[in-house]
Backbone as numpy.savetxt, mean C-alpha at the origin, in Angstrom:
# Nx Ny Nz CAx CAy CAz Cx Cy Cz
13.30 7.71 -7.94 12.09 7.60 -7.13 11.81 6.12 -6.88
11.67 5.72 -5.87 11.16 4.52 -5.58 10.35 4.22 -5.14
9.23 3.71 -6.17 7.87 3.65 -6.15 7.29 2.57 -5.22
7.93 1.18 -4.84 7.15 0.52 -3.66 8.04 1.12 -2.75
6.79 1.55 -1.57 7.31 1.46 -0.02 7.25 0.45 0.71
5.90 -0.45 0.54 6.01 -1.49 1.93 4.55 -2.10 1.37
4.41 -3.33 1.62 3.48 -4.27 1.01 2.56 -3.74 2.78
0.88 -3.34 2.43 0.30 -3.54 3.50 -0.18 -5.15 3.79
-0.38 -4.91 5.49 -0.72 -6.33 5.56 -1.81 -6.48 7.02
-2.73 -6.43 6.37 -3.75 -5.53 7.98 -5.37 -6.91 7.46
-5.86 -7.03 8.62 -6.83 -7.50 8.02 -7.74 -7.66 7.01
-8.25 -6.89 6.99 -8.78 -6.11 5.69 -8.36 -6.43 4.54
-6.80 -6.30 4.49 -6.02 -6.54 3.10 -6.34 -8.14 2.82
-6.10 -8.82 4.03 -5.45 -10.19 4.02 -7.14 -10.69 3.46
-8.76 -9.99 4.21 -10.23 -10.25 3.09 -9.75 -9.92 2.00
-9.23 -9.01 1.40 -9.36 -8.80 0.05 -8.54 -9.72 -0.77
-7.24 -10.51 -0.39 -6.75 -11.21 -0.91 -7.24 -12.78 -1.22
-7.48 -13.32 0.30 -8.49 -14.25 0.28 -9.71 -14.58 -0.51
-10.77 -13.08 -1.02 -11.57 -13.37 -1.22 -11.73 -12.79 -2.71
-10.96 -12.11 -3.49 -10.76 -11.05 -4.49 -8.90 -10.75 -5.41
-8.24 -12.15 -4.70 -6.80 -11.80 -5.02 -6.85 -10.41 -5.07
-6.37 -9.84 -4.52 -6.15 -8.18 -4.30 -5.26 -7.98 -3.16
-4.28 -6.64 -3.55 -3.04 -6.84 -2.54 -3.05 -5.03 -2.10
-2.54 -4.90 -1.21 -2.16 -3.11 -0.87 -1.14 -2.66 -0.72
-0.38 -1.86 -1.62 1.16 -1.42 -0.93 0.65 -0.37 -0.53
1.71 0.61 0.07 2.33 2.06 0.16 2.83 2.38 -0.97
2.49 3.47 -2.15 4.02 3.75 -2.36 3.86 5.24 -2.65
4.78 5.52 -4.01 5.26 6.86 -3.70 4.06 7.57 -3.76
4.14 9.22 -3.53 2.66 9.91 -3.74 2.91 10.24 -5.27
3.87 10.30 -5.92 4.10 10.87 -6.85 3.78 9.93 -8.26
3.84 8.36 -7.78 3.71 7.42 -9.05 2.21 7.36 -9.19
1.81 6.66 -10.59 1.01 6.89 -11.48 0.74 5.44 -11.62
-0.28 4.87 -11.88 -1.13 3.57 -12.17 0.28 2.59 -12.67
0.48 3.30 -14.16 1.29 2.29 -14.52 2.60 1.99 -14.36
3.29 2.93 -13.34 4.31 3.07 -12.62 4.45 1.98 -11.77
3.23 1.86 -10.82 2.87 0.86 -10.26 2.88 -0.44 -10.82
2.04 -0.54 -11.86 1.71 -1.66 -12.31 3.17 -2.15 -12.88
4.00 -1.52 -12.81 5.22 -2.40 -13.89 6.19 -2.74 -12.59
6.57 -1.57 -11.99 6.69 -1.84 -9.94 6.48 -3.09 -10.02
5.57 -3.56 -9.57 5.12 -5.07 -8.94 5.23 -5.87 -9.82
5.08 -5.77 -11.46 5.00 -6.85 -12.21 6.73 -6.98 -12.23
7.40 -6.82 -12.15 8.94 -6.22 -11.91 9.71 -7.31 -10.92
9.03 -6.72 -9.64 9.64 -6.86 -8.97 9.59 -8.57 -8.18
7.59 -8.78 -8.32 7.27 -10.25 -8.14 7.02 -11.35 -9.38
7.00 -10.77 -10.29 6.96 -11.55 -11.36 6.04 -12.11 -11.65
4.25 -11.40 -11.78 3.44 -11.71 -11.55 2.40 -10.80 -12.65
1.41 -11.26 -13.29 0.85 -9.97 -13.62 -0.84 -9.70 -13.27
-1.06 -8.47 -13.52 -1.85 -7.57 -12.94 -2.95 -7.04 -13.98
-4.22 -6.87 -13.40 -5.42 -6.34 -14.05 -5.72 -5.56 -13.80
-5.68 -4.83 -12.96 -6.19 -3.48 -12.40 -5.46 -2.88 -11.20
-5.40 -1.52 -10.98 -4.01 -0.98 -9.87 -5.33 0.45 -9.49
-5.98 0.27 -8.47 -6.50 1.22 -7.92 -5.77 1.77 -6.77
-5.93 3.57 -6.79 -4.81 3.91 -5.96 -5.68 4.97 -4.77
-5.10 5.40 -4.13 -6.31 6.26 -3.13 -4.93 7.60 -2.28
-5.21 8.43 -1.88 -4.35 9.40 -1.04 -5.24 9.37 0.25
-4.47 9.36 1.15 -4.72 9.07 2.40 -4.15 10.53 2.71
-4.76 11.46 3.87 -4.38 12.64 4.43 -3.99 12.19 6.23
-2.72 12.40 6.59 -2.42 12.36 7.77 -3.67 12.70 8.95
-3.65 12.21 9.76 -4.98 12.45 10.72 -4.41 13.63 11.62
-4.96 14.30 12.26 -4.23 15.45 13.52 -4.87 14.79 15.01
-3.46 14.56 15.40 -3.05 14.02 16.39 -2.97 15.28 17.90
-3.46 15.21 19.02 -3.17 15.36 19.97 -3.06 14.78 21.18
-1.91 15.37 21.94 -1.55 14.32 23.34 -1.35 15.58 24.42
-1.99 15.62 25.74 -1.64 15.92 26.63 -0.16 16.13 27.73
0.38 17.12 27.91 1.86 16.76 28.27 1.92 17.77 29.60
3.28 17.91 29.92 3.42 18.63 31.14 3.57 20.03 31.12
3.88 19.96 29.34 4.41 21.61 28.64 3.06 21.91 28.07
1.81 21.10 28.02 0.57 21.79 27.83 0.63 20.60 26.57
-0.63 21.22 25.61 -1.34 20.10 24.55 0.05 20.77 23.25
0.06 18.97 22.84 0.98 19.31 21.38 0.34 18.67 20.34
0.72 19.28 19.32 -0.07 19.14 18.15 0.56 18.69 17.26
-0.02 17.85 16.57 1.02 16.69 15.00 -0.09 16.15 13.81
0.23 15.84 13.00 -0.16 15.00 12.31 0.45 14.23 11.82
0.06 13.04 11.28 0.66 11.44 11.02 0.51 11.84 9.65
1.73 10.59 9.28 2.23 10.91 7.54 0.90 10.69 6.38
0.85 11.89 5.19 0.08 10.95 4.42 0.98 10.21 3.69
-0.10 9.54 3.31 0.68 8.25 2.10 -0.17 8.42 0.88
0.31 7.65 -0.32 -0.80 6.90 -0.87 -0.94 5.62 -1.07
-1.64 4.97 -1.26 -2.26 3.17 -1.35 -2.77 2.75 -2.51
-1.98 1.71 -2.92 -2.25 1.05 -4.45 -2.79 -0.36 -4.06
-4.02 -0.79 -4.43 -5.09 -2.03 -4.05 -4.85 -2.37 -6.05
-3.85 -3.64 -6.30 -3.36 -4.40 -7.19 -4.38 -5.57 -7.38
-5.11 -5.92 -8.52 -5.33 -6.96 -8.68 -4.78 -8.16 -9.30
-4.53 -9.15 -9.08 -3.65 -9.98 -10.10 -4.71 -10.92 -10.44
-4.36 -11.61 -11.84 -4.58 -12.65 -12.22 -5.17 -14.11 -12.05
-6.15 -14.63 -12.15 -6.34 -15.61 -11.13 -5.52 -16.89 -11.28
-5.07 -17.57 -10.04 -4.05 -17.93 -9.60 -2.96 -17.57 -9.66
-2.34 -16.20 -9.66 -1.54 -16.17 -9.36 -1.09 -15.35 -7.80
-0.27 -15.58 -7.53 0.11 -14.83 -6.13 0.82 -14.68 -5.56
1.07 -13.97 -4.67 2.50 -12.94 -3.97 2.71 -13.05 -2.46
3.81 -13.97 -2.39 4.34 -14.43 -1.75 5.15 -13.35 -0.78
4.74 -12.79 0.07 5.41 -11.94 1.11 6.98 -12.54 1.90
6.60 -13.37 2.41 7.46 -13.90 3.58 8.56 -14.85 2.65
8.54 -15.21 1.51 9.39 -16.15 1.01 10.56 -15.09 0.61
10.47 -14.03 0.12 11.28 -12.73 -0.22 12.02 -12.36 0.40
12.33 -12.81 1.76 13.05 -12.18 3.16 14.39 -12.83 3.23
C-alpha cells in the first residue's frame, strides 16, 4: 500500500503553511494517523506533531451532451493536514 499520493498545494494549504507550518497530502483511504506520520517522517526527514486526517466524498457531477444528461462523480480521497516542528520544513520542488 502506498500511503503518500501527492503533496496538496492550493492556496489555502500554502495559509496554512505560512502561517501554522502545516502541510496537506492525499493519501491512501486506508492508512491510519501513524502510518502517515512515519510516511512523511520517512520520506522528508522531518518530524511531526500532529497528523489530522479528513475523507472527502466525490461530488456528483453533471454535463449536458448530445446523448442527453450524464452522470459521474469525482474521486473520493482522503487528506492528511501534518504539522511539523517549528522550523522545520518541506521542501517540495527541491525533490524533483
Amino acid at each position: 500500500m502506498e500511503i503518500l499520493k501527492q503533496p496538496l498545494l492550493t492556496e489555502k494549504v500554502t495559509q496554512l503553511t505560512d502561517k501554522l507550518n502545516r502541510y496537506a497530502f492525499k493519501v491512501d483511504h486506508r492508512a491510519n494517523k501513524i502510518q502517515i506520520k512515519s510516511a512523511i517522517e520517512a520520506m522528508y526527514g522531518v518530524n511531526i506533531t500532529a497528523v489530522n486526517t479528513m475523507k472527502y466524498v466525490g461530488k456528483l457531477k453533471t454535463r449536458n451532451t448530445k446523448a442527453g444528461a450524464v452522470q459521474g462523480r469525482s474521486a473520493t480521497y482522503k487528506k492528511a493536514i501534518v504539522t511539523l516542528k517549528d522550523g522545520e520544513v518541506i521542501d517540495f520542488y527541491s525533490n524533483i
